[in-house]
GROMACS .gro file of N, CA and C in nm:
model
  315
    1MET      N    1 -13.489  -6.549   9.154
    1MET     CA    2 -13.533  -6.430   9.217
    1MET      C    3 -13.613  -6.354   9.129
    2LYS      N    4 -13.757  -6.292   9.185
    2LYS     CA    5 -13.831  -6.233   9.110
    2LYS      C    6 -13.788  -6.083   9.116
    3ARG      N    7 -13.825  -6.005   8.998
    3ARG     CA    8 -13.773  -5.864   9.002
    3ARG      C    9 -13.899  -5.810   9.071
    4TYR      N   10 -13.865  -5.680   9.134
    4TYR     CA   11 -13.952  -5.610   9.214
    4TYR      C   12 -14.053  -5.530   9.095
    5ALA      N   13 -14.174  -5.570   9.095
    5ALA     CA   14 -14.256  -5.532   8.987
    5ALA      C   15 -14.350  -5.401   9.008
    6ASP      N   16 -14.366  -5.380   9.141
    6ASP     CA   17 -14.454  -5.257   9.159
    6ASP      C   18 -14.398  -5.118   9.150
    7LEU      N   19 -14.464  -5.018   9.162
    7LEU     CA   20 -14.427  -4.871   9.187
    7LEU      C   21 -14.322  -4.882   9.291
    8LEU      N   22 -14.212  -4.788   9.297
    8LEU     CA   23 -14.140  -4.772   9.411
    8LEU      C   24 -14.209  -4.715   9.536
    9THR      N   25 -14.176  -4.769   9.633
    9THR     CA   26 -14.219  -4.715   9.754
    9THR      C   27 -14.119  -4.615   9.817
   10PRO      N   28 -14.158  -4.509   9.896
   10PRO     CA   29 -14.051  -4.402   9.958
   10PRO      C   30 -13.938  -4.480  10.008
   11ASP      N   31 -13.976  -4.570  10.105
   11ASP     CA   32 -13.842  -4.636  10.175
   11ASP      C   33 -13.760  -4.723  10.086
   12VAL      N   34 -13.821  -4.780   9.978
   12VAL     CA   35 -13.715  -4.847   9.905
   12VAL      C   36 -13.653  -4.754   9.804
   13ALA      N   37 -13.714  -4.655   9.761
   13ALA     CA   38 -13.623  -4.544   9.689
   13ALA      C   39 -13.519  -4.487   9.767
   14ARG      N   40 -13.560  -4.454   9.892
   14ARG     CA   41 -13.454  -4.399   9.987
   14ARG      C   42 -13.330  -4.486  10.006
   15ALA      N   43 -13.361  -4.632  10.024
   15ALA     CA   44 -13.275  -4.723  10.041
   15ALA      C   45 -13.173  -4.742   9.915
   16ALA      N   46 -13.250  -4.749   9.803
   16ALA     CA   47 -13.173  -4.769   9.670
   16ALA      C   48 -13.078  -4.652   9.651
   17ARG      N   49 -13.126  -4.526   9.691
   17ARG     CA   50 -13.029  -4.410   9.664
   17ARG      C   51 -12.912  -4.434   9.758
   18ALA      N   52 -12.941  -4.461   9.881
   18ALA     CA   53 -12.840  -4.480   9.971
   18ALA      C   54 -12.718  -4.583   9.927
   19LEU      N   55 -12.784  -4.696   9.880
   19LEU     CA   56 -12.679  -4.791   9.806
   19LEU      C   57 -12.592  -4.735   9.698
   20THR      N   58 -12.647  -4.640   9.611
   20THR     CA   59 -12.586  -4.588   9.501
   20THR      C   60 -12.506  -4.486   9.550
   21ARG      N   61 -12.517  -4.419   9.651
   21ARG     CA   62 -12.449  -4.314   9.696
   21ARG      C   63 -12.432  -4.178   9.601
   22VAL      N   64 -12.567  -4.171   9.555
   22VAL     CA   65 -12.587  -4.041   9.479
   22VAL      C   66 -12.677  -3.937   9.533
   23SER      N   67 -12.666  -3.821   9.505
   23SER     CA   68 -12.755  -3.722   9.591
   23SER      C   69 -12.883  -3.724   9.506
   24THR      N   70 -12.979  -3.636   9.568
   24THR     CA   71 -13.121  -3.637   9.513
   24THR      C   72 -13.090  -3.544   9.372
   25GLU      N   73 -12.999  -3.443   9.375
   25GLU     CA   74 -12.996  -3.376   9.251
   25GLU      C   75 -12.944  -3.462   9.148
   26VAL      N   76 -12.847  -3.551   9.170
   26VAL     CA   77 -12.795  -3.647   9.043
   26VAL      C   78 -12.907  -3.736   9.026
   27ILE      N   79 -12.968  -3.819   9.098
   27ILE     CA   80 -13.065  -3.908   9.062
   27ILE      C   81 -13.204  -3.819   9.010
   28GLY      N   82 -13.231  -3.717   9.059
   28GLY     CA   83 -13.334  -3.634   8.997
   28GLY      C   84 -13.307  -3.594   8.843
   29GLU      N   85 -13.193  -3.543   8.827
   29GLU     CA   86 -13.143  -3.518   8.686
   29GLU      C   87 -13.155  -3.635   8.603
   30ALA      N   88 -13.118  -3.743   8.645
   30ALA     CA   89 -13.109  -3.870   8.568
   30ALA      C   90 -13.247  -3.919   8.538
   31ALA      N   91 -13.325  -3.886   8.634
   31ALA     CA   92 -13.466  -3.940   8.611
   31ALA      C   93 -13.565  -3.822   8.558
   32ALA      N   94 -13.524  -3.707   8.516
   32ALA     CA   95 -13.587  -3.589   8.488
   32ALA      C   96 -13.723  -3.577   8.592
   33VAL      N   97 -13.669  -3.578   8.720
   33VAL     CA   98 -13.773  -3.556   8.838
   33VAL      C   99 -13.700  -3.430   8.911
   34ASP      N  100 -13.763  -3.338   8.946
   34ASP     CA  101 -13.714  -3.231   9.042
   34ASP      C  102 -13.660  -3.291   9.151
   35PRO      N  103 -13.533  -3.254   9.202
   35PRO     CA  104 -13.480  -3.326   9.322
   35PRO      C  105 -13.563  -3.275   9.442
   36ALA      N  106 -13.626  -3.181   9.456
   36ALA     CA  107 -13.719  -3.148   9.564
   36ALA      C  108 -13.835  -3.252   9.571
   37ARG      N  109 -13.883  -3.297   9.463
   37ARG     CA  110 -13.981  -3.411   9.460
   37ARG      C  111 -13.929  -3.541   9.500
   38VAL      N  112 -13.812  -3.576   9.465
   38VAL     CA  113 -13.740  -3.675   9.503
   38VAL      C  114 -13.734  -3.685   9.663
   39ARG      N  115 -13.691  -3.588   9.701
   39ARG     CA  116 -13.660  -3.562   9.863
   39ARG      C  117 -13.803  -3.589   9.921
   40ASP      N  118 -13.899  -3.506   9.876
   40ASP     CA  119 -14.047  -3.508   9.928
   40ASP      C  120 -14.099  -3.657   9.941
   41PHE      N  121 -14.073  -3.732   9.811
   41PHE     CA  122 -14.113  -3.873   9.805
   41PHE      C  123 -14.046  -3.949   9.891
   42GLU      N  124 -13.909  -3.950   9.904
   42GLU     CA  125 -13.838  -4.028  10.002
   42GLU      C  126 -13.865  -3.997  10.136
   43HIS      N  127 -13.876  -3.868  10.188
   43HIS     CA  128 -13.871  -3.849  10.311
   43HIS      C  129 -14.004  -3.831  10.372
   44ARG      N  130 -14.111  -3.772  10.293
   44ARG     CA  131 -14.248  -3.740  10.342
   44ARG      C  132 -14.369  -3.817  10.273
   45GLY      N  133 -14.316  -3.910  10.196
   45GLY     CA  134 -14.409  -4.014  10.137
   45GLY      C  135 -14.508  -3.933  10.031
   46VAL      N  136 -14.454  -3.805   9.979
   46VAL     CA  137 -14.539  -3.743   9.878
   46VAL      C  138 -14.541  -3.807   9.747
   47SER      N  139 -14.663  -3.832   9.695
   47SER     CA  140 -14.664  -3.928   9.581
   47SER      C  141 -14.596  -3.884   9.466
   48LEU      N  142 -14.535  -3.966   9.374
   48LEU     CA  143 -14.503  -3.927   9.234
   48LEU      C  144 -14.591  -3.985   9.146
   49ASP      N  145 -14.634  -3.930   9.020
   49ASP     CA  146 -14.710  -3.971   8.931
   49ASP      C  147 -14.634  -4.104   8.872
   50ALA      N  148 -14.718  -4.181   8.801
   50ALA     CA  149 -14.664  -4.318   8.768
   50ALA      C  150 -14.536  -4.313   8.673
   51ASP      N  151 -14.560  -4.220   8.590
   51ASP     CA  152 -14.432  -4.187   8.489
   51ASP      C  153 -14.310  -4.140   8.569
   52SER      N  154 -14.327  -4.057   8.667
   52SER     CA  155 -14.200  -4.014   8.730
   52SER      C  156 -14.136  -4.125   8.829
   53ASN      N  157 -14.225  -4.189   8.872
   53ASN     CA  158 -14.192  -4.311   8.956
   53ASN      C  159 -14.110  -4.414   8.865
   54HIS      N  160 -14.158  -4.434   8.759
   54HIS     CA  161 -14.096  -4.546   8.663
   54HIS      C  162 -13.959  -4.489   8.621
   55ARG      N  163 -13.949  -4.353   8.588
   55ARG     CA  164 -13.810  -4.291   8.550
   55ARG      C  165 -13.720  -4.294   8.677
   56LEU      N  166 -13.772  -4.261   8.793
   56LEU     CA  167 -13.681  -4.258   8.909
   56LEU      C  168 -13.636  -4.421   8.926
   57ARG      N  169 -13.706  -4.515   8.921
   57ARG     CA  170 -13.679  -4.659   8.924
   57ARG      C  171 -13.573  -4.683   8.822
   58ALA      N  172 -13.582  -4.650   8.717
   58ALA     CA  173 -13.498  -4.683   8.593
   58ALA      C  174 -13.363  -4.611   8.629
   59ALA      N  175 -13.358  -4.476   8.660
   59ALA     CA  176 -13.242  -4.409   8.698
   59ALA      C  177 -13.178  -4.490   8.810
   60LEU      N  178 -13.232  -4.541   8.917
   60LEU     CA  179 -13.169  -4.603   9.020
   60LEU      C  180 -13.113  -4.723   8.973
   61GLU      N  181 -13.169  -4.800   8.878
   61GLU     CA  182 -13.134  -4.928   8.818
   61GLU      C  183 -12.988  -4.893   8.739
   62GLU      N  184 -13.017  -4.793   8.679
   62GLU     CA  185 -12.868  -4.738   8.588
   62GLU      C  186 -12.749  -4.722   8.691
   63TYR      N  187 -12.787  -4.669   8.810
   63TYR     CA  188 -12.669  -4.658   8.905
   63TYR      C  189 -12.642  -4.778   8.987
   64GLY      N  190 -12.696  -4.882   8.964
   64GLY     CA  191 -12.647  -5.006   9.011
   64GLY      C  192 -12.724  -5.078   9.117
   65VAL      N  193 -12.850  -5.060   9.119
   65VAL     CA  194 -12.931  -5.145   9.236
   65VAL      C  195 -13.036  -5.214   9.141
   66VAL      N  196 -13.063  -5.340   9.209
   66VAL     CA  197 -13.190  -5.440   9.172
   66VAL      C  198 -13.289  -5.427   9.271
   67PHE      N  199 -13.408  -5.426   9.219
   67PHE     CA  200 -13.520  -5.444   9.297
   67PHE      C  201 -13.570  -5.570   9.329
   68ILE      N  202 -13.590  -5.612   9.457
   68ILE     CA  203 -13.635  -5.755   9.472
   68ILE      C  204 -13.781  -5.748   9.528
   69ALA      N  205 -13.866  -5.840   9.465
   69ALA     CA  206 -14.001  -5.870   9.489
   69ALA      C  207 -14.024  -5.937   9.616
   70GLU      N  208 -14.110  -5.917   9.690
   70GLU     CA  209 -14.171  -5.996   9.824
   70GLU      C  210 -14.207  -6.131   9.762
   71ASP      N  211 -14.174  -6.225   9.836
   71ASP     CA  212 -14.212  -6.378   9.784
   71ASP      C  213 -14.238  -6.458   9.934
   72ASP      N  214 -14.249  -6.590   9.928
   72ASP     CA  215 -14.264  -6.651  10.056
   72ASP      C  216 -14.157  -6.652  10.152
   73ASP      N  217 -14.036  -6.615  10.104
   73ASP     CA  218 -13.915  -6.632  10.195
   73ASP      C  219 -13.884  -6.485  10.240
   74GLY      N  220 -13.954  -6.401  10.190
   74GLY     CA  221 -13.893  -6.252  10.265
   74GLY      C  222 -13.963  -6.138  10.202
   75GLY      N  223 -13.952  -6.010  10.248
   75GLY     CA  224 -13.995  -5.900  10.213
   75GLY      C  225 -13.959  -5.848  10.065
   76TYR      N  226 -14.009  -5.750  10.025
   76TYR     CA  227 -13.949  -5.670   9.904
   76TYR      C  228 -13.835  -5.585   9.952
   77GLY      N  229 -13.749  -5.552   9.860
   77GLY     CA  230 -13.628  -5.469   9.895
   77GLY      C  231 -13.550  -5.435   9.788
   78VAL      N  232 -13.414  -5.388   9.815
   78VAL     CA  233 -13.330  -5.359   9.713
   78VAL      C  234 -13.185  -5.389   9.749
   79ARG      N  235 -13.104  -5.423   9.641
   79ARG     CA  236 -12.964  -5.467   9.669
   79ARG      C  237 -12.883  -5.407   9.560
   80ARG      N  238 -12.740  -5.424   9.588
   80ARG     CA  239 -12.645  -5.372   9.481
   80ARG      C  240 -12.648  -5.469   9.360
   81LYS      N  241 -12.646  -5.435   9.243
   81LYS     CA  242 -12.644  -5.503   9.138
   81LYS      C  243 -12.502  -5.599   9.131
   82TYR      N  244 -12.391  -5.533   9.178
   82TYR     CA  245 -12.273  -5.600   9.191
   82TYR      C  246 -12.216  -5.654   9.322
   83SER      N  247 -12.154  -5.757   9.341
   83SER     CA  248 -12.113  -5.792   9.482
   83SER      C  249 -11.997  -5.679   9.525
   84SER      N  250 -11.964  -5.697   9.645
   84SER     CA  251 -11.848  -5.606   9.707
   84SER      C  252 -11.722  -5.601   9.620
   85SER      N  253 -11.667  -5.732   9.594
   85SER     CA  254 -11.549  -5.733   9.520
   85SER      C  255 -11.548  -5.691   9.377
   86ARG      N  256 -11.675  -5.705   9.328
   86ARG     CA  257 -11.690  -5.638   9.175
   86ARG      C  258 -11.699  -5.476   9.199
   87ILE      N  259 -11.746  -5.450   9.294
   87ILE     CA  260 -11.755  -5.299   9.323
   87ILE      C  261 -11.598  -5.256   9.337
   88ARG      N  262 -11.532  -5.317   9.403
   88ARG     CA  263 -11.394  -5.259   9.441
   88ARG      C  264 -11.306  -5.278   9.310
   89GLN      N  265 -11.330  -5.385   9.223
   89GLN     CA  266 -11.271  -5.395   9.100
   89GLN      C  267 -11.326  -5.271   9.001
   90LEU      N  268 -11.426  -5.241   8.985
   90LEU     CA  269 -11.489  -5.129   8.902
   90LEU      C  270 -11.418  -5.005   8.957
   91GLN      N  271 -11.422  -4.975   9.084
   91GLN     CA  272 -11.360  -4.859   9.135
   91GLN      C  273 -11.206  -4.849   9.103
   92ASN      N  274 -11.130  -4.964   9.117
   92ASN     CA  275 -10.995  -4.953   9.080
   92ASN      C  276 -10.975  -4.912   8.921
   93TRP      N  277 -11.052  -4.974   8.832
   93TRP     CA  278 -11.067  -4.939   8.710
   93TRP      C  279 -11.083  -4.796   8.678
   94GLU      N  280 -11.175  -4.734   8.733
   94GLU     CA  281 -11.194  -4.591   8.752
   94GLU      C  282 -11.080  -4.509   8.781
   95ALA      N  283 -11.006  -4.556   8.892
   95ALA     CA  284 -10.903  -4.487   8.947
   95ALA      C  285 -10.772  -4.498   8.880
   96GLU      N  286 -10.765  -4.580   8.756
   96GLU     CA  287 -10.650  -4.602   8.690
   96GLU      C  288 -10.609  -4.469   8.608
   97GLY      N  289 -10.692  -4.379   8.578
   97GLY     CA  290 -10.650  -4.274   8.527
   97GLY      C  291 -10.661  -4.271   8.376
   98GLY      N  292 -10.614  -4.172   8.300
   98GLY     CA  293 -10.608  -4.177   8.145
   98GLY      C  294 -10.726  -4.065   8.128
   99PRO      N  295 -10.743  -4.052   7.984
   99PRO     CA  296 -10.836  -3.939   7.957
   99PRO      C  297 -10.991  -3.984   7.978
  100ALA      N  298 -11.061  -3.890   8.002
  100ALA     CA  299 -11.192  -3.908   8.034
  100ALA      C  300 -11.262  -3.924   7.902
  101PHE      N  301 -11.366  -4.006   7.897
  101PHE     CA  302 -11.437  -4.052   7.787
  101PHE      C  303 -11.581  -3.982   7.824
  102GLU      N  304 -11.672  -4.003   7.710
  102GLU     CA  305 -11.818  -3.973   7.747
  102GLU      C  306 -11.882  -4.039   7.857
  103ASP      N  307 -11.841  -4.165   7.874
  103ASP     CA  308 -11.921  -4.259   7.978
  103ASP      C  309 -11.868  -4.210   8.104
  104ASP      N  310 -11.774  -4.129   8.118
  104ASP     CA  311 -11.707  -4.095   8.256
  104ASP      C  312 -11.803  -3.973   8.319
  105SER      N  313 -11.882  -3.914   8.260
  105SER     CA  314 -11.948  -3.790   8.309
  105SER      C  315 -12.030  -3.825   8.414
   0.00000   0.00000   0.00000
């Protein structure tokens, strides 16, 4: 599978954020992009500069999505990095309790 090589499009960014289940505030902070700009990009197609677009993509990837390039078999898109069973396993680990560490923020 080829990686999605182009700049993010609004529809793919919106789908990726839906898969990650994070708010525009959270992803905007992670990408150093104003959340209002993220919303405008996703919902109204207001363009982002290339640097902001790349930071948004990187932040979404950090939150667990993989971008898929268009090929002869299908169109471009996005999917979860982990399978459903792996996600459940990760959620169980997170729910086990114990002290919070710096990676838990």
